[in-house]
Short mmCIF file of C-alpha atoms in Angstrom, two decimals:
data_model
loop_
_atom_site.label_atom_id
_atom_site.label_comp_id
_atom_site.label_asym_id
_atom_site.label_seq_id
_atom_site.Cartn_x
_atom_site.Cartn_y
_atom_site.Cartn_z
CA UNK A 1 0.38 -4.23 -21.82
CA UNK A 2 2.00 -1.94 -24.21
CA UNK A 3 5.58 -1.05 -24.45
CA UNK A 4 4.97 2.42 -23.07
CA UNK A 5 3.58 1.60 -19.59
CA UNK A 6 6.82 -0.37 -18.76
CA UNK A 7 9.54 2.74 -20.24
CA UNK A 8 11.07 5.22 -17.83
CA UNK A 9 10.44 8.63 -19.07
CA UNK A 10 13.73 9.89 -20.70
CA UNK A 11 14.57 13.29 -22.73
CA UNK A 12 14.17 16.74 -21.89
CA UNK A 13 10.61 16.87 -20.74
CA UNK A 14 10.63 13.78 -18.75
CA UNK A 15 10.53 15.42 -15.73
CA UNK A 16 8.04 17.91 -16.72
CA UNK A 17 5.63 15.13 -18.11
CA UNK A 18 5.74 12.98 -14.66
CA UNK A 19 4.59 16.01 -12.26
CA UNK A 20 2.09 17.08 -14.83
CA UNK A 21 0.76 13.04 -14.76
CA UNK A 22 1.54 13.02 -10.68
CA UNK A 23 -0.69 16.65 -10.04
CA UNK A 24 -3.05 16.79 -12.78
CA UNK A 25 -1.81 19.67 -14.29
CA UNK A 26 -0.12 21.54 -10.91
CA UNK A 27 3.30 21.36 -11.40
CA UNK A 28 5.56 22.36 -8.67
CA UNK A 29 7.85 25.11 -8.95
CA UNK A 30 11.73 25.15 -9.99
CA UNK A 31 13.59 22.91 -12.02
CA UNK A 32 14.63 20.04 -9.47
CA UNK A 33 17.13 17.18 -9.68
CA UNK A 34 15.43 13.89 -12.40
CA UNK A 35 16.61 10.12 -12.81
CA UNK A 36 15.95 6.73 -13.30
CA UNK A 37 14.85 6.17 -9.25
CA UNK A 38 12.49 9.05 -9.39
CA UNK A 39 10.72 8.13 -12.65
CA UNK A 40 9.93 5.18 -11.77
CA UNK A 41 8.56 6.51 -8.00
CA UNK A 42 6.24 9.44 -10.05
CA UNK A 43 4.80 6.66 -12.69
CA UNK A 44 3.50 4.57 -9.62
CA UNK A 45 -0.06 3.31 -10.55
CA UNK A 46 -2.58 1.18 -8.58
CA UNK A 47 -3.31 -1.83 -10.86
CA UNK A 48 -5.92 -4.09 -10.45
CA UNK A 49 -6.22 -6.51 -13.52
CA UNK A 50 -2.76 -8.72 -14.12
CA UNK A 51 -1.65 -11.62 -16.32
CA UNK A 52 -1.66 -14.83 -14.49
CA UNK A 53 1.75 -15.49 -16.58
CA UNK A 54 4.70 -16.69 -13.50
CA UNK A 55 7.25 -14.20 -12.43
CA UNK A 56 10.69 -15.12 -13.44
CA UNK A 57 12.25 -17.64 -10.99
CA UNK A 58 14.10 -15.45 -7.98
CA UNK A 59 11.73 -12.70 -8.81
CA UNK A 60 9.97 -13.07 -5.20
CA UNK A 61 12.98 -13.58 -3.18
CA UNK A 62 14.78 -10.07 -4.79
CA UNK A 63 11.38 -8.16 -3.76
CA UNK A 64 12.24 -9.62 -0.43
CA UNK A 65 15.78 -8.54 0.05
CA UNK A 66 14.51 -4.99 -0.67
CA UNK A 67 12.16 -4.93 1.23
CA UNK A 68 14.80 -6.40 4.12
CA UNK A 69 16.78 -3.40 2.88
CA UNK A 70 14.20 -1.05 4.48
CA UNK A 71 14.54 1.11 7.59
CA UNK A 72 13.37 -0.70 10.79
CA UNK A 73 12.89 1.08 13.98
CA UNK A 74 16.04 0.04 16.37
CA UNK A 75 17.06 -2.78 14.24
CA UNK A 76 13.61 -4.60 15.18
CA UNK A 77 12.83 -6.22 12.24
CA UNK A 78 9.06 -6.25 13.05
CA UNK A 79 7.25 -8.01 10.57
CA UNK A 80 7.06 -10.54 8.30
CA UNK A 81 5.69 -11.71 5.10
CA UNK A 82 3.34 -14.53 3.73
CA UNK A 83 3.39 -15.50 0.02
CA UNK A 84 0.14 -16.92 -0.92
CA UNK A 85 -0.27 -19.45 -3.03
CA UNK A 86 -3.03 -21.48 -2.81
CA UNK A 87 -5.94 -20.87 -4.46
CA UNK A 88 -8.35 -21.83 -2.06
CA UNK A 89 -6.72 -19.38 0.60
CA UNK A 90 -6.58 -16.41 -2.38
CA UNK A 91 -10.36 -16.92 -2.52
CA UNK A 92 -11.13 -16.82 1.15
CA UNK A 93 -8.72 -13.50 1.27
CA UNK A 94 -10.18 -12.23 -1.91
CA UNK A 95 -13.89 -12.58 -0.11
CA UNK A 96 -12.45 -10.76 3.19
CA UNK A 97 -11.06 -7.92 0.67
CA UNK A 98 -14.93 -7.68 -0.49
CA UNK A 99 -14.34 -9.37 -3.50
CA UNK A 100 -11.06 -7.81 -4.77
CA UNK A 101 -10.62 -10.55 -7.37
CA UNK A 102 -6.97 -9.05 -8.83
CA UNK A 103 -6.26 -11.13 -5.13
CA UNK A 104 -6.78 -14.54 -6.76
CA UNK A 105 -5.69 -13.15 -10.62
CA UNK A 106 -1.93 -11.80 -9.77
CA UNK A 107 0.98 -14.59 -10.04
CA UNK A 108 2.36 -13.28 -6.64
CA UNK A 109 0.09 -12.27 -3.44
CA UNK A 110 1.83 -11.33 -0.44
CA UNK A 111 0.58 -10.53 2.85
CA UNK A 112 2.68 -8.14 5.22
CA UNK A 113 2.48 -8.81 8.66
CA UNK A 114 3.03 -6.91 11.82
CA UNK A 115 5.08 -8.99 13.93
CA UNK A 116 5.98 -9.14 17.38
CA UNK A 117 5.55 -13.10 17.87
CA UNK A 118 9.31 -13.60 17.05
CA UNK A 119 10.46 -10.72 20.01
CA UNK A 120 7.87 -12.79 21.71
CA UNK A 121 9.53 -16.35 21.40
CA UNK A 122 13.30 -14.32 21.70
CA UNK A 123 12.48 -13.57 25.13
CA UNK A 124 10.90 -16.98 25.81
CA UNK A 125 13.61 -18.73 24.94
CA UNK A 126 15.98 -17.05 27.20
CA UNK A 127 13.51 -16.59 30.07
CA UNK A 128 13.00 -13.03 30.17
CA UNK A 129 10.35 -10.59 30.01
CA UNK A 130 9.45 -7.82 27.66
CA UNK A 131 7.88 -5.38 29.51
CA UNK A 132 7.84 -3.23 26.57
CA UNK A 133 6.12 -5.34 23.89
CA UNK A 134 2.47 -4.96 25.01
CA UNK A 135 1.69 -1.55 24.24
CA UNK A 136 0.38 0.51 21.35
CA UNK A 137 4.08 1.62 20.48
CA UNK A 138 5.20 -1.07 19.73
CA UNK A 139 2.90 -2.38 17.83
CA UNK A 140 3.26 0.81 15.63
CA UNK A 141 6.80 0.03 15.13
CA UNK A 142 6.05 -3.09 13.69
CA UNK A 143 2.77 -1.90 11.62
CA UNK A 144 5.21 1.03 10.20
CA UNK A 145 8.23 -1.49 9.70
CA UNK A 146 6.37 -3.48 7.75
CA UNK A 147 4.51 -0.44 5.74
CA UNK A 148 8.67 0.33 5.17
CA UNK A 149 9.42 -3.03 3.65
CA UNK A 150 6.42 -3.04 1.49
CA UNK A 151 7.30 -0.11 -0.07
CA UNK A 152 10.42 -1.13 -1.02
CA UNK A 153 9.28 -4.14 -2.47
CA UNK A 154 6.73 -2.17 -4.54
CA UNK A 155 10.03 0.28 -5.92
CA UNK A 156 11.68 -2.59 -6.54
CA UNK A 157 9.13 -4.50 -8.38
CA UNK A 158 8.03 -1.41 -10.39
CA UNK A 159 10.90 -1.31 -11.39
CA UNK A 160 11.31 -4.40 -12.73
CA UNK A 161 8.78 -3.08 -14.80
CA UNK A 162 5.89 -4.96 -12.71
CA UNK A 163 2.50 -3.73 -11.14
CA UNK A 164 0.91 -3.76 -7.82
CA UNK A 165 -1.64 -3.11 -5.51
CA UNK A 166 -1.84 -2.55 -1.97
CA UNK A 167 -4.95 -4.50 -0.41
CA UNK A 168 -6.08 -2.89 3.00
CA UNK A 169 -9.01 -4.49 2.76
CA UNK A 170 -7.78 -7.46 4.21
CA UNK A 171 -8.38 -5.42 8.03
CA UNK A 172 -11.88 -6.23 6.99
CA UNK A 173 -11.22 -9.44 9.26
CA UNK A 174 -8.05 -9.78 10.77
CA UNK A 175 -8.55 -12.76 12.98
CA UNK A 176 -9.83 -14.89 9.98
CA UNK A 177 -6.80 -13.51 8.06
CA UNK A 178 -4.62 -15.15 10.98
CA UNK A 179 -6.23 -18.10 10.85
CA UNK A 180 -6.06 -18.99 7.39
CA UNK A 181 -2.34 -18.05 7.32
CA UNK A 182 -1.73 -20.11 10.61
CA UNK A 183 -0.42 -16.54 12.06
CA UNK A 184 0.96 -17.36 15.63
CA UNK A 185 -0.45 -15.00 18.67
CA UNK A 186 1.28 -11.69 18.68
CA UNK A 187 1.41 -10.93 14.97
CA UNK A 188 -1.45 -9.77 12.23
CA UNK A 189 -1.89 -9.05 8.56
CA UNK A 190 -1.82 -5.61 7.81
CA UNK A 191 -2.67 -5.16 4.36
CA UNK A 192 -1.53 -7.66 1.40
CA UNK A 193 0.22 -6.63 -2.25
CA UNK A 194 -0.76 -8.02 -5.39
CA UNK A 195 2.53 -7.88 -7.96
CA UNK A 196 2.76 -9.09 -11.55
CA UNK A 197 2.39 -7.89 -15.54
CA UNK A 198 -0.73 -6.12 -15.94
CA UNK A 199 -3.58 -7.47 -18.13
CA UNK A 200 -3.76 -5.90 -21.74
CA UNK A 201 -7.24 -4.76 -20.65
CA UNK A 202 -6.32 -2.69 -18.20
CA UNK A 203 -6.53 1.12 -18.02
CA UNK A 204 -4.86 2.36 -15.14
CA UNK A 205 -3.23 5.54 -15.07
CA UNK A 206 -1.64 7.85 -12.85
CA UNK A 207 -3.70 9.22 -10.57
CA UNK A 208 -3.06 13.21 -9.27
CA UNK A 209 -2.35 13.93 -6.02
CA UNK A 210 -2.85 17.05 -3.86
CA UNK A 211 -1.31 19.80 -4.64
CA UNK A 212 2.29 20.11 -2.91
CA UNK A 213 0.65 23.82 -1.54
CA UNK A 214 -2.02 21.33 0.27
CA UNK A 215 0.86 19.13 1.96
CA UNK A 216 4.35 20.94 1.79
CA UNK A 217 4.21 23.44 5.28
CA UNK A 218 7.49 25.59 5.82
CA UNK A 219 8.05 26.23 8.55
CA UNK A 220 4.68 25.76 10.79
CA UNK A 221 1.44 24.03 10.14
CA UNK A 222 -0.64 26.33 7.48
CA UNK A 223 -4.28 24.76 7.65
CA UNK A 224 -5.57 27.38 5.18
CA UNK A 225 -3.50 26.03 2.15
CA UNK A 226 -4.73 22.75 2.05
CA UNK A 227 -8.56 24.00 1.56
CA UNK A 228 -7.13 27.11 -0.52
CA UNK A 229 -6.14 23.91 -2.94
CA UNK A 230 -9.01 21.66 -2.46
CA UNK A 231 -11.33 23.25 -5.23
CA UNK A 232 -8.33 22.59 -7.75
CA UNK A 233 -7.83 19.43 -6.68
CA UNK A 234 -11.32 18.10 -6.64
CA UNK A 235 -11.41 19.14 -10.33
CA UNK A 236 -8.39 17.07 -11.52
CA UNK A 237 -9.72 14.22 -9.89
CA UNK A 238 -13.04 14.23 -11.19
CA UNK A 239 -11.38 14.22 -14.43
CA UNK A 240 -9.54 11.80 -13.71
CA UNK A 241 -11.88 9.30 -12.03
CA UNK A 242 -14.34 9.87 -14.68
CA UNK A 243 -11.91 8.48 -17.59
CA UNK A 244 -10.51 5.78 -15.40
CA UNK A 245 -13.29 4.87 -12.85
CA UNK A 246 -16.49 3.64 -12.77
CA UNK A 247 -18.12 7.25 -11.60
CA UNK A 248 -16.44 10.38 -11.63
CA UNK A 249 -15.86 11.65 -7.79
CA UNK A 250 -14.11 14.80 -6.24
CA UNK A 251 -11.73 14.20 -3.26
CA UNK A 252 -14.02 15.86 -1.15
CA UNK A 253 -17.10 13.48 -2.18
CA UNK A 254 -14.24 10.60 -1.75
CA UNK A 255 -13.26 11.57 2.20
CA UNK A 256 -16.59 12.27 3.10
CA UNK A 257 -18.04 8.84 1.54
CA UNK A 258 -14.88 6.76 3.09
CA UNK A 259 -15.04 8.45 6.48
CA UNK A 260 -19.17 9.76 6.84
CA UNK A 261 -20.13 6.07 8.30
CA UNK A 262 -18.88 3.08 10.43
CA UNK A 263 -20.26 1.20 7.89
CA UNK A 264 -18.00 1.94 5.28
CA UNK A 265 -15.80 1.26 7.67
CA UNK A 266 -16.25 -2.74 6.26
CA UNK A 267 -15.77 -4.00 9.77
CA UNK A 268 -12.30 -2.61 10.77
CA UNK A 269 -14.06 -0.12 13.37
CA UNK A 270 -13.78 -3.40 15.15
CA UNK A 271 -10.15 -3.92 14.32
CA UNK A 272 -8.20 -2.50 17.70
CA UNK A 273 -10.67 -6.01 19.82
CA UNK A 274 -9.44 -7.93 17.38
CA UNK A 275 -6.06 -7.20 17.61
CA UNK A 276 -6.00 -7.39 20.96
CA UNK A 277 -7.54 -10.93 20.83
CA UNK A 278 -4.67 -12.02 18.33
CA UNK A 279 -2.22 -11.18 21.32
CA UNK A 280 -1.62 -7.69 20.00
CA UNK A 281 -2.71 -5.45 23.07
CA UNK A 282 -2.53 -1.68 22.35
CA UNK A 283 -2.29 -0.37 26.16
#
């Protein structure tokens, strides 16, 4: 990896440079406050091919104490997190993920888990009842707290000048995601995070977002702006995706292929039976 994917913008035009990266081209108005924190957030990339190399020792349990550094709804503490190791178990997760082979390639894999089991065992052990803990709620409280954590570990490991990857595609199969991991009832993988150095032979870049006109609303809800900004849009990614990608693709021909069929889908249509069979009930 070169020098310059791992260097926080600095000078002058640093700020200038990042939007124009962030929004293909759409920078937002006005001058706006710039530092260290913010560099690193607008030079986020998805990266999918790493360097097997080890992490520096302690380098997992600092990602951990940010991410423990999160907001949690009410102090719940909701989830936890698995760090996988084993190569047979990356495999079987890497096959759930439909083949997502950065899974078995980073040095560090972790799976973040929405967890209730431990409010669960709380209440056993002191004979009481949580009337409160089988409903859809509560579940999103500890879905969102662990969302929370994960993104802190993914600040904090960027800027450590590491990489990462979200993998959602482990809702493909949640219940054989529980059972490989030994997750007790009450509790479920949500999505994993691949972190390391990434490969020389990567290419990953930044890739735009919407427009803020498409997302920013003052005031009220403006559903005209977003479409006003989609033809814009769909340009810089197609740009984009045909440099970095393996097809070039608008956002439009992106929402429409990820959400036109159950099928792509990848079996997570079934996901709300199967968390309710992994003790998870969403009344």
């Amino acid at each position: 990896m070169s020098e310059s994917r791992n260097e926080l913008p600095t000078g002058p035009a640093a700020r200038r440079e990042a939007l124009d990266a962030r929004y293909g081209g759409t920078i937002p108005a006005g001058d706006g406050p710039w530092n260290e924190t913010l560099a690193v957030l607008l030079r986020h990339r998805s990266v999918r091919a790493y360097d097997p190399t080890p992490l520096p020792a302690g380098t997992l349990e600092m990602l951990v104490a940010a991410a423990q550094s999160a907001a949690t709804s009410s102090n719940m503490q909701a989830w936890s997190v698995v760090a996988v190791t084993d190569p047979s178990d990356r495999a079987v997760l890497a096959e759930v993920a439909s083949g997502q082979r950065h899974i078995e390639e980073c040095p560090l894999f972790l799976v973040f888990v929405a967890d209730l089991s431990r409010h669960a065992r709380i209440a056993e052990a002191e004979g009481a009842v949580l009337e409160g803990l089988p409903f859809t709620e509560t579940f999103l409280v500890a879905a969102m707290d662990a969302a929370f954590a994960a993104q802190n570990a993914v600040v904090a490991a960027e800027s450590l000048g590491l990489s990462t990857v979200y993998i959602g595609a482990l809702r493909n199969d949640v219940e054989r995601v529980a059972a490989l991991l030994q997750l007790p009832p009450g509790s479920a993988a949500v999505f994993g995070l691949c972190v390391g150095t990434e490969a020389a032979r990567s290419n990953a870049g930044v890739k735009p977002r919407l427009p803020q006109a498409a997302v920013l609303h003052r005031g009220h809800y403006a559903p005209a702006a977003d479409m006003a900004a989609l033809p814009g849009y769909d340009a810089a990614l197609e740009r984009f995706s045909g440099a970095q990608e393996r097809r070039a693709y608008t956002w439009t021909q992106r929402v429409l292929t990820r959400l036109g069929t159950l099928r792509s889908l990848a079996g997570r249509d079934g996901l709300r039976a199967a968390l309710e069979r992994l003790g998870l009930p969403l009344r």
